[in-house]
Coordinates of C-alpha atoms and ligand atoms in Angstrom, one line a residue:
X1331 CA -37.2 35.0 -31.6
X1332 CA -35.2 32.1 -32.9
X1333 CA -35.9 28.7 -31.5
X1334 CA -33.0 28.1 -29.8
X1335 CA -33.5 31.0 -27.2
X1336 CA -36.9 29.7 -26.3
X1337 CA -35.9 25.8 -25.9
X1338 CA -33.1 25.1 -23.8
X1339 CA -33.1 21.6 -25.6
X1340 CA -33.0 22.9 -29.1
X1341 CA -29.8 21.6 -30.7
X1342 CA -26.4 22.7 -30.7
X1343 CA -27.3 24.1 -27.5
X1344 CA -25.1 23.7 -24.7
X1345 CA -26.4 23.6 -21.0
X1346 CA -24.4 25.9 -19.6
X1347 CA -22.8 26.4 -16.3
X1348 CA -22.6 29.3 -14.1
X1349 CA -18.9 31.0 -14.8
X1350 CA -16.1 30.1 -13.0
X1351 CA -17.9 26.8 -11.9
X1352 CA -15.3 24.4 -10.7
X1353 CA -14.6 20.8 -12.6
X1354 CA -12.6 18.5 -10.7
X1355 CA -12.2 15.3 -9.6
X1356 CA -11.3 13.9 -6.4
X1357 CA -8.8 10.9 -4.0
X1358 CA -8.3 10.0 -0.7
X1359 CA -4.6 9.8 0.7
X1360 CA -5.3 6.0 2.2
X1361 CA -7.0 4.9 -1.4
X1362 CA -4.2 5.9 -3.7
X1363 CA -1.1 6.9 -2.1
X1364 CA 0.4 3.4 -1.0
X1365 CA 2.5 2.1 1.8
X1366 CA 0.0 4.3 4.6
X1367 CA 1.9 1.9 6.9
X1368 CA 1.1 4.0 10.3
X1369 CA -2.5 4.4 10.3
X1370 CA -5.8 2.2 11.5
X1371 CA -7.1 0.8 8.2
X1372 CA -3.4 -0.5 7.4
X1373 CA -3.6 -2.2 11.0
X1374 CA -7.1 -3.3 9.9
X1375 CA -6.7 -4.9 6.5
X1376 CA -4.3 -7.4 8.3
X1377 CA -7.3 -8.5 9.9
X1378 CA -9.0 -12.2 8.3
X1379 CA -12.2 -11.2 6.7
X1380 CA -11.7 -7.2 6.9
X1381 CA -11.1 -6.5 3.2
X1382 CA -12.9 -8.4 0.1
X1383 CA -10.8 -11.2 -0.8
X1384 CA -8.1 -10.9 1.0
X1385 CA -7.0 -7.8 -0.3
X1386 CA -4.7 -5.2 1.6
X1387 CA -4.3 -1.6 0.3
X1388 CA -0.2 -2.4 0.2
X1389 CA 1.2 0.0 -2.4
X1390 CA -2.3 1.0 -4.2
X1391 CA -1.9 3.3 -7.2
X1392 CA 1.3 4.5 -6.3
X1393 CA -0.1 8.0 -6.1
X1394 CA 2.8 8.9 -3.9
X1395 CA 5.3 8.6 -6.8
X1396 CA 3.5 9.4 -9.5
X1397 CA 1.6 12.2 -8.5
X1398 CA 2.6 14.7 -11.4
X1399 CA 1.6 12.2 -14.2
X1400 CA -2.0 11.9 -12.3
X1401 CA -1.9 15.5 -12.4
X1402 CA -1.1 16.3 -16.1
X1403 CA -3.7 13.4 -17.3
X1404 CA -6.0 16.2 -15.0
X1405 CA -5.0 18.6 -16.6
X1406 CA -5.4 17.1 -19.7
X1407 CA -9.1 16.7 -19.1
X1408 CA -9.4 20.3 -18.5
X1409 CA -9.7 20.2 -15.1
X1410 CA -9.4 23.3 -13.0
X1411 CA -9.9 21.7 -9.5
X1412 CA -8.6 19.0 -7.0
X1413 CA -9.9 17.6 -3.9
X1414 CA -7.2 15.3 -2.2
X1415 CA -6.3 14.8 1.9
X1416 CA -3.5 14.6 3.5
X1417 CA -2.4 11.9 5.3
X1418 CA -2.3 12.6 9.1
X1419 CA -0.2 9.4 9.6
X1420 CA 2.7 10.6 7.3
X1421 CA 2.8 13.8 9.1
X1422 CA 2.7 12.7 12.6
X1423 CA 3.1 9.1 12.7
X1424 CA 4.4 9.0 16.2
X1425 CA 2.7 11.4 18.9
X1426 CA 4.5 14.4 18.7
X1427 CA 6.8 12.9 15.7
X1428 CA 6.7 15.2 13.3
X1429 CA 8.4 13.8 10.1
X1430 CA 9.3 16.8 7.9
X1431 CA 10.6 15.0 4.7
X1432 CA 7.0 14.2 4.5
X1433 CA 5.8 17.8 4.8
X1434 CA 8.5 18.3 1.9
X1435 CA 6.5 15.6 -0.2
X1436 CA 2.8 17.3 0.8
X1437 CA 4.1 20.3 -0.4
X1438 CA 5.7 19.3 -3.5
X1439 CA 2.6 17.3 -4.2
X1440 CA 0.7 21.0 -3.4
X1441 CA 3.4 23.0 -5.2
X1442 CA 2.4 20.7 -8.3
X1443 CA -0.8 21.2 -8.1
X1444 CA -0.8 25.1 -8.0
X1445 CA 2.0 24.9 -10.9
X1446 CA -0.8 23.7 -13.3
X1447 CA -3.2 25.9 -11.9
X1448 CA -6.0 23.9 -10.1
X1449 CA -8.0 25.4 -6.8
X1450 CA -7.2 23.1 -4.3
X1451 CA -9.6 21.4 -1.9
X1452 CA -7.4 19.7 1.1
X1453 CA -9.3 17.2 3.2
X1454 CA -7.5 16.9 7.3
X1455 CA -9.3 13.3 7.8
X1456 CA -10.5 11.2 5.3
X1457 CA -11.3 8.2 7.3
X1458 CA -7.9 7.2 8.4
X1459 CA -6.2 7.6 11.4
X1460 CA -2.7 7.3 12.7
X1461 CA -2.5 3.7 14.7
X1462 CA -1.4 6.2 18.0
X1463 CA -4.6 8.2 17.8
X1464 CA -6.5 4.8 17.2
X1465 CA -4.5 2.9 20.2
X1466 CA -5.5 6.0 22.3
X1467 CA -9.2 5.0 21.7
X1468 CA -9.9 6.6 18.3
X1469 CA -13.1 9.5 17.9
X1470 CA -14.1 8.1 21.2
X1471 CA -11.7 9.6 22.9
X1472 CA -12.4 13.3 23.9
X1473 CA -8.7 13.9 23.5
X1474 CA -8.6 13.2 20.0
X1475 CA -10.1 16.4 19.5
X1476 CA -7.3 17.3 20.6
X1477 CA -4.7 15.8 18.9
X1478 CA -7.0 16.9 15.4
X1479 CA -6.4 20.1 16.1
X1480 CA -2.9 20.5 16.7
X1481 CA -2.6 18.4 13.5
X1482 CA -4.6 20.5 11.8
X1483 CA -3.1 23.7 12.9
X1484 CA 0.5 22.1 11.8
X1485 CA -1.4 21.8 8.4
X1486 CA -2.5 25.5 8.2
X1487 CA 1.0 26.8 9.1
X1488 CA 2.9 24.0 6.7
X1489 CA 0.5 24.5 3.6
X1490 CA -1.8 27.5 4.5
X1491 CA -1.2 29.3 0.9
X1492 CA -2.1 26.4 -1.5
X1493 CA -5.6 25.8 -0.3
X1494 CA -8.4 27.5 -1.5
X1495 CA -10.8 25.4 0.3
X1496 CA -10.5 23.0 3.7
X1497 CA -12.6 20.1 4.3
X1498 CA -12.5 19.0 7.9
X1499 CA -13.6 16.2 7.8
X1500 CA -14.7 13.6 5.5
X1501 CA -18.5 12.3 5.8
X1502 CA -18.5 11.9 8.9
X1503 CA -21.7 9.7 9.5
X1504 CA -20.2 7.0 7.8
X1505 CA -17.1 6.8 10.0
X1506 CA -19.6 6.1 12.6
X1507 CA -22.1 4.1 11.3
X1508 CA -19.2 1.6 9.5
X1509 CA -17.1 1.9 12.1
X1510 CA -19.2 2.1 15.6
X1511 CA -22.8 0.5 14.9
X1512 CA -22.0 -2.1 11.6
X1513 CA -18.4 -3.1 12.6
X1514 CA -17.4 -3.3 9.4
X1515 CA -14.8 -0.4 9.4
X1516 CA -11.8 0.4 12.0
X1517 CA -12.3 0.0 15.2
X1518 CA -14.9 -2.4 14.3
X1519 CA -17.1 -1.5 16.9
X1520 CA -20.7 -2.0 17.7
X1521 CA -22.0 0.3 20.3
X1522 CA -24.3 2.7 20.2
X1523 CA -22.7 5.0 23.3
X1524 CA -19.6 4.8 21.2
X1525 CA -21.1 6.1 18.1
X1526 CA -22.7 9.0 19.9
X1527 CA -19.6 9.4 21.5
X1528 CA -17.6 9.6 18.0
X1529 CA -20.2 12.0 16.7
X1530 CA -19.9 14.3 19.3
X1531 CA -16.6 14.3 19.0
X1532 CA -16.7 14.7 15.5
X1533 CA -18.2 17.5 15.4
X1534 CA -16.6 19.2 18.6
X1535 CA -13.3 18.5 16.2
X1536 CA -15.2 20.4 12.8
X1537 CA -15.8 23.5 14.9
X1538 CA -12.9 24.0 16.5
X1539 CA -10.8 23.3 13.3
X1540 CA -13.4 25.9 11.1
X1541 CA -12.7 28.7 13.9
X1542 CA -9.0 28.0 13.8
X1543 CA -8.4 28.3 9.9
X1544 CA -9.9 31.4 10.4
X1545 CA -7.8 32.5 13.3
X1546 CA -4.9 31.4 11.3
X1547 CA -5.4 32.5 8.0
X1548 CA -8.0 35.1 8.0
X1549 CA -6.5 38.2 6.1
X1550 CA -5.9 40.3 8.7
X1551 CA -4.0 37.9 10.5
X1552 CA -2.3 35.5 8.2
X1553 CA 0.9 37.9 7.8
X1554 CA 2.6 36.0 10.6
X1555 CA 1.8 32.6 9.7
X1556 CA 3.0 33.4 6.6
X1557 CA 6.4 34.5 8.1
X1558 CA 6.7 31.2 9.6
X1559 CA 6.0 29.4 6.2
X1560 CA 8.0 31.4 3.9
X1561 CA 6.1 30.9 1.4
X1562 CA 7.6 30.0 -2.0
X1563 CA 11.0 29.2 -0.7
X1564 CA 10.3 25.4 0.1
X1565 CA 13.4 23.2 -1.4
X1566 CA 12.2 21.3 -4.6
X1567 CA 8.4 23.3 -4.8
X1568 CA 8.7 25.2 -7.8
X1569 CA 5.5 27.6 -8.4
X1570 CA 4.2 30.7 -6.7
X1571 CA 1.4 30.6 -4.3
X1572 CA -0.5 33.6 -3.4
X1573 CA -3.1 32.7 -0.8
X1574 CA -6.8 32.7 -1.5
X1575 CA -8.2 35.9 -0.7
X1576 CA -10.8 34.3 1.5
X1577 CA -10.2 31.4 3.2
X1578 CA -13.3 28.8 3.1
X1579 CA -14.1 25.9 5.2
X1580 CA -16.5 23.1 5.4
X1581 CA -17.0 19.4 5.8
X1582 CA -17.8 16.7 2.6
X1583 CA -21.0 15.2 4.0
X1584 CA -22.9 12.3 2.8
X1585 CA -26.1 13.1 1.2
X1586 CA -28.7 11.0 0.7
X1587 CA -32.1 11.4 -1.3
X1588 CA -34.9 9.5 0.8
X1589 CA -38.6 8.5 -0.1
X1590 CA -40.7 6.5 1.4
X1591 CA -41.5 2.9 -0.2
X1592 CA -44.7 2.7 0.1
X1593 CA -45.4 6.3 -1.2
X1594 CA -48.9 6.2 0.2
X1595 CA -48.1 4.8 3.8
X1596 CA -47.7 7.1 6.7
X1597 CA -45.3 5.0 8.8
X1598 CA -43.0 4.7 5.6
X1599 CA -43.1 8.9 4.9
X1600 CA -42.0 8.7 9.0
X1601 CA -39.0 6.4 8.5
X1602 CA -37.9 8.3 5.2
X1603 CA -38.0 11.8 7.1
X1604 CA -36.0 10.3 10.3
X1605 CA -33.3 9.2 8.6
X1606 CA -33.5 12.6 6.2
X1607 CA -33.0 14.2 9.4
X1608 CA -30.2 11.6 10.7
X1609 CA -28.2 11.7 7.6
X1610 CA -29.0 15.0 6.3
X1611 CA -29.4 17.5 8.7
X1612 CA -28.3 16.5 12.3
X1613 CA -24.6 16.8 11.3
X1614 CA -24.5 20.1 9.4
X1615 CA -27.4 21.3 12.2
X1616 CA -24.9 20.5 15.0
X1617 CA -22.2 22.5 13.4
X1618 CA -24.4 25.4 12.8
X1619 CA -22.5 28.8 11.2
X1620 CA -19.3 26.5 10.9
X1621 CA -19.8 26.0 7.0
X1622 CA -18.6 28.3 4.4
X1623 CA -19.6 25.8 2.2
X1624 CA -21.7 22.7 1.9
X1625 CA -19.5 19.6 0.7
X1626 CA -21.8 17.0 -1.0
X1627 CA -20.9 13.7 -1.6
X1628 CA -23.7 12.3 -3.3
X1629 CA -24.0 8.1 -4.1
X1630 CA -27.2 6.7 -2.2
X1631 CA -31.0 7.2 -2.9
X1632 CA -32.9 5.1 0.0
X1633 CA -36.5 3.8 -0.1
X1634 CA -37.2 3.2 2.9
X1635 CA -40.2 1.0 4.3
X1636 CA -41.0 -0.3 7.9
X1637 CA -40.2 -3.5 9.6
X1638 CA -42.3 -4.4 12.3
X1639 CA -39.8 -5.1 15.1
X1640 CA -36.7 -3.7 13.5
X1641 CA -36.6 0.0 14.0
X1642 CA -32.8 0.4 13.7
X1643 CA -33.1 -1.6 10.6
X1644 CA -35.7 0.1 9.0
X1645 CA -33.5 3.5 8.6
X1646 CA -30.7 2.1 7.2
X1647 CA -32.3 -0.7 4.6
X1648 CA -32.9 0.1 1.4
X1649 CA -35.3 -1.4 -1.1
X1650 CA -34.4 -1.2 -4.9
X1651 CA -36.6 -0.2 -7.5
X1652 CA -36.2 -3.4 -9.4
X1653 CA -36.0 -1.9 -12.6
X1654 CA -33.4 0.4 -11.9
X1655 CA -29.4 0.0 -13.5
X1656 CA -26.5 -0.1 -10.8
X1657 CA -23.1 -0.1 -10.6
X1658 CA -20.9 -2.9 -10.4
X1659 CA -21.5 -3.0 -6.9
X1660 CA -25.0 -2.8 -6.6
X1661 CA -25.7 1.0 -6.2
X1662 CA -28.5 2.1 -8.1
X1663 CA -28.4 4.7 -10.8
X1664 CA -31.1 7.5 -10.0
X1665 CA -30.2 10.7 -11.3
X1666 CA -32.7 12.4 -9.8
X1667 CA -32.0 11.5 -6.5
X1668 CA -29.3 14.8 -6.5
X1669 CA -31.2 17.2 -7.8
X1670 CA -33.4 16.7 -5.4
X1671 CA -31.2 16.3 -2.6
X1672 CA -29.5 20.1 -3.7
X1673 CA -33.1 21.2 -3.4
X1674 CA -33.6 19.8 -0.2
X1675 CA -30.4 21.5 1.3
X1676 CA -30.6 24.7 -0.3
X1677 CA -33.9 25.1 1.3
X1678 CA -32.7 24.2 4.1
X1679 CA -29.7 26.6 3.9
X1680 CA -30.3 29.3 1.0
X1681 CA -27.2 31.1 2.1
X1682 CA -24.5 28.8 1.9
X1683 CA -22.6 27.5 -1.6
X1684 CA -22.5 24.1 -2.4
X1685 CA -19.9 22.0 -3.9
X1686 CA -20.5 18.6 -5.4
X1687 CA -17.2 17.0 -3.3
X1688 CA -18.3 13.7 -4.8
X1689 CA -20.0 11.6 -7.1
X1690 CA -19.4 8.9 -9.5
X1691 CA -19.7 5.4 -10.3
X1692 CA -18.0 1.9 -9.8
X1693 CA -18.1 0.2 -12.9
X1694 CA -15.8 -1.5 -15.7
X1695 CA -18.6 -0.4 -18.4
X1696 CA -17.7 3.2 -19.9
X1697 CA -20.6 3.9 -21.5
X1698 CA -22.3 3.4 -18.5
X1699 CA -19.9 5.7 -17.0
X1700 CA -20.4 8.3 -19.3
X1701 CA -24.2 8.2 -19.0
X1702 CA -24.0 8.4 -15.7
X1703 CA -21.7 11.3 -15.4
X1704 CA -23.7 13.3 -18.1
X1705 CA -27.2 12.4 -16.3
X1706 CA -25.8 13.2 -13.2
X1707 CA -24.5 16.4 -14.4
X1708 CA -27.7 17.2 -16.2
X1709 CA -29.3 17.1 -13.1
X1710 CA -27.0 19.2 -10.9
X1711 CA -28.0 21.8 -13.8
X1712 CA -31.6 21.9 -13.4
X1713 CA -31.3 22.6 -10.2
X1714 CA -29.3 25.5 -10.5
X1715 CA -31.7 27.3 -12.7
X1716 CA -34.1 26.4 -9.9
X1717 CA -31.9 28.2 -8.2
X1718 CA -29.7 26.2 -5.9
X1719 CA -26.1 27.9 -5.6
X1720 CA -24.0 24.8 -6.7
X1721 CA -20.6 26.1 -7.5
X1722 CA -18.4 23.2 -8.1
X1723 CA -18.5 19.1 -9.6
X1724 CA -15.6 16.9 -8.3
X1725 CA -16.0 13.3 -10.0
X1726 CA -14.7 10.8 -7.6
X1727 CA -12.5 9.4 -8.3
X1728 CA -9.4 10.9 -10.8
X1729 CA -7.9 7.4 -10.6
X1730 CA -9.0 4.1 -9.9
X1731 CA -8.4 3.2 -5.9
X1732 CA -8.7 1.1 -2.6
X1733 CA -12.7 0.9 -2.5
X1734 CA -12.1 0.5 1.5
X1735 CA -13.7 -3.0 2.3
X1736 CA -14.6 -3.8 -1.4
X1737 CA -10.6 -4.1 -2.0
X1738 CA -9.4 -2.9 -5.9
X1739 CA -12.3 -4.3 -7.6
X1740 CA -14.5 -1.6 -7.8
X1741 CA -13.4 0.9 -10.5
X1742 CA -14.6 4.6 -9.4
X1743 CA -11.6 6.4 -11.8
X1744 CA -11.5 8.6 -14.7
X1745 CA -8.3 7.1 -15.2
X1746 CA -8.1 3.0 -15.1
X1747 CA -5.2 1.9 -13.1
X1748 CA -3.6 -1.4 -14.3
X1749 CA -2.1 -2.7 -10.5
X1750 CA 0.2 -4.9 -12.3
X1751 CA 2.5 -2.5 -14.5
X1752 CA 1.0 0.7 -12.8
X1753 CA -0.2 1.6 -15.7
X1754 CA -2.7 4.5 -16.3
X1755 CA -5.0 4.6 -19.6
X1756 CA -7.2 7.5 -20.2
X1757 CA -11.0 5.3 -20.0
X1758 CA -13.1 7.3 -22.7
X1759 CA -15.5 8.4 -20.3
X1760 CA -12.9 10.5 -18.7
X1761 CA -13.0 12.4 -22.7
X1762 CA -16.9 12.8 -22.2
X1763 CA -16.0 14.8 -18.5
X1764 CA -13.4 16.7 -20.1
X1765 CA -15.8 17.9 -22.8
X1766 CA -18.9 18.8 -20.3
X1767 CA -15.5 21.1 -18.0
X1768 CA -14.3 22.2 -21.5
X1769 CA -17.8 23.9 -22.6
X1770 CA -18.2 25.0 -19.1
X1771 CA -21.6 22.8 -19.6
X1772 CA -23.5 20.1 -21.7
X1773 CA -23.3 19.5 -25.3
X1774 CA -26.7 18.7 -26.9
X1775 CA -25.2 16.0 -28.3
X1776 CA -24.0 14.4 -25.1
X1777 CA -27.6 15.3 -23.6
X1778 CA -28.9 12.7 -27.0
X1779 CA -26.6 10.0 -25.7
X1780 CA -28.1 9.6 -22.3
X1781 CA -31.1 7.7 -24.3
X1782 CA -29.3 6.7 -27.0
X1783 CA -26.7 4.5 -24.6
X1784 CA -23.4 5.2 -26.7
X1785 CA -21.2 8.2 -26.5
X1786 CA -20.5 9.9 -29.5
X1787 CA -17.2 9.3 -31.2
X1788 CA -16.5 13.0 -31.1
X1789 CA -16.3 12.4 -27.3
X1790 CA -14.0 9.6 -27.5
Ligands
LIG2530 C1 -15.9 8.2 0.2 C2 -14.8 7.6 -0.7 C3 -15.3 6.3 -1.3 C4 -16.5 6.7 -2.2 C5 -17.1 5.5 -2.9 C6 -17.2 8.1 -0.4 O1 -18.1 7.7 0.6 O2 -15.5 9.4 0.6 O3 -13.6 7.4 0.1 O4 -14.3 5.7 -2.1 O5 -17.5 7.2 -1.3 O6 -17.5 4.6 -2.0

């Protein structure tokens, strides 16, 4: 038998992904769109002290106007997926104001999407909420359920046939932990009966949403919703749509890889599995047989250690392995850390697919970029031949974007945006991406890099 059948690492060997895996890459409506004039976060940045230096999201990227050059450069990188979310506000940024030329931009921005051929993954909430829905009292508010719902049915009926998957909701422990324990995010709360509130609420609004995009597009039934959308014959949307056969819904949850600090000490092991549970599994537990998929944005590994005295504290701190590389924003670099969350979860839940929804890196150095996506990737493989039914990658993010508190500095995209000019320039990591979704897997020679610390020029 030839070597390179029994050594996966032999070279000129690719690692190579189940078929039809998805590459893709991922934004939020708020982070790149600009001028989200009717929503919390554009109340919030107003605030002294909200936003690093001062910064307000104002017009962003410009995503709004220059969505179809974002999407060739995709396209370009051989992508064949893209998550992106909707922007309740636009839609409905009075209660009960529906504002249709906006409903003509989502789906032109759809229509453009399906025109070069990408799945689509639409997010309802990513974070942001109109300023009515905040005034009203926010996730805290019972009615807000509500409100999401009629929003989101609005969305099924309005652009129902260019969605292969929906995400409900977008991660949503860290809506309430920044914004109802830490106060650092709208409503910059912090009260623990309101983040259990919010929760709850949360994921009353994930259920009810999952049941209804079945209701209203399931086969058998979408015929009529389809009437009211007549499909295809939208002024300015040029591309034919023909709806997913199966419709599939599920929420982009945070995922964190936990270990104790102290790998020997009992009370450590304690902390780490608590906040497993917290972070992990109390959300996706809570909303039991509501997932089609798993969404997984991936970042954070925590080491967590005890604090006499600080309990609350002791979940949420996290102690660095000194050694480690970050980001440019202090997130360390642990590989690992994903493989064996996917572990984790598929255990957990054999039956049910998983999409990376997110993962990437803040950083102005590329070749750090590139490692990281190619290590990251590398690790998302092993543990699908351990068997874990991962079925998708979205990078986060396509483009440079708001970073939420941290302002513009942080520089997540495949694409570097210059603010000034609005500008976009290709950043070579973006070329290493587009191999690995090319080959449908790694390269050997992009597998050598990771030690070696420089992409090959052939990448480039
Ligand atoms: C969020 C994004 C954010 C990214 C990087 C995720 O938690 O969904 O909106 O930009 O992480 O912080």
């Amino acid at each position: 038998m030839p070597r390179s059948q029994t050594h996966p690492l032999h070279r000129h060997e690719t690692l190579r992904f189940p078929k039809d895996f998805l590459w893709g890459a991922a934004t939020s409506s708020h982070q790149v769109e600009g001028w989200n004039e009717h929503n919390d976060w554009w109340e919030w940045e107003k605030r002294v002290g909200s936003i690093a230096r001062g910064e307000r999201s104002g017009r962003s990227a410009d995503h709004y106007h220059h969505y179809e050059h974002d999407f060739d450069l995709a396209k370009q990188l051989n992508l064949g997926a893209y998550r992106l979310s909707l922007e309740w506000s636009r839609l409905e940024p009075h209660k009960n104001g529906w504002d249709r030329h906006e409903v003509e931009h989502y789906q032109n921005v759809l229509c453009a999407l399906k025109a070069r051929g990408f799945k689509v993954m639409l997010t309802l909430m990513h974070f942001t909420l109109p300023q009515w829905v905040a005034e009203e009292g926010g996730w805290e508010n019972l009615a807000t359920v509500k409100y999401f719902e009629r929003y989101a049915e609005f969305a099924v009926k309005n652009f129902g046939p260019y969605v292969d998957f929906w995400v409900t909701v977008n991660e949503p422990l860290i809506a309430v932990t920044l914004g109802y324990l830490r106060g650092r995010w709208p409503p910059g709360k912090k009260s623990l009966l309101g983040a259990f509130q919010t929760f709850l609420n949360l994921t009353r609004a994930h259920k009810r949403v999952y049941h209804l995009i079945h209701q209203l597009l399931d086969k058998e039934k979408r015929s009529a919703v389809m009437k009211i959308m007549g499909v295809g014959g939208k002024r300015g949307a040029v591309c034919v749509v023909r709806p997913p056969r199966q419709v599939q819904v599920g929420v982009a949850h945070n995922i964190v890889s936990v270990s104790a600090y102290r790998k020997h000490s009992l009370v450590d092991s304690l902390f780490a599995r608590l906040s497993d549970f917290l972070w992990n599994h109390l959300f996706i537990s809570m909303t039991r047989r509501t997932h089609d998929f798993l969404g997984v944005n991936y970042y954070f590994h925590q080491r967590l250690k005890r604090e006499k005295g600080k309990f609350f504290r002791s979940l949420v701190d996290v102690y660095r392995e000194e050694t480690r590389e970050t980001s440019d924003i202090g997130w360390e670099i642990f590989p690992q850390g994903i493989s064996e969350a996917l572990l984790d979860l598929s255990a957990e839940y054999p039956k049910i697919p998983i999409y990376i929804t997110e993962n990437g890196i803040a950083t102005v150095n590329d070749d750090k970029r590139s490692r990281f996506i190619v290590s990251y990737i590398k690790e998302i493989y092993h543990a699908i031949q351990a068997g874990v039914d991962v079925r998708g990658y979205f990078y986060w993010s396509l483009i440079d974007n708001f970073e939420w508190e941290k302002g513009f500095s942080p520089r997540f995209g495949l694409i570097e945006i210059d603010y000034k000019t609005l500008r976009r320039r290709v950043r070579p990591a973006a070329r290493v991406y587009a191999a690995i979704a090319k080959e449908n897997g790694l390269p050997h020679e992009l597998l050598r890099f990771i030690g070696h610390g420089v992409a090959p020029t052939e990448f480039l």
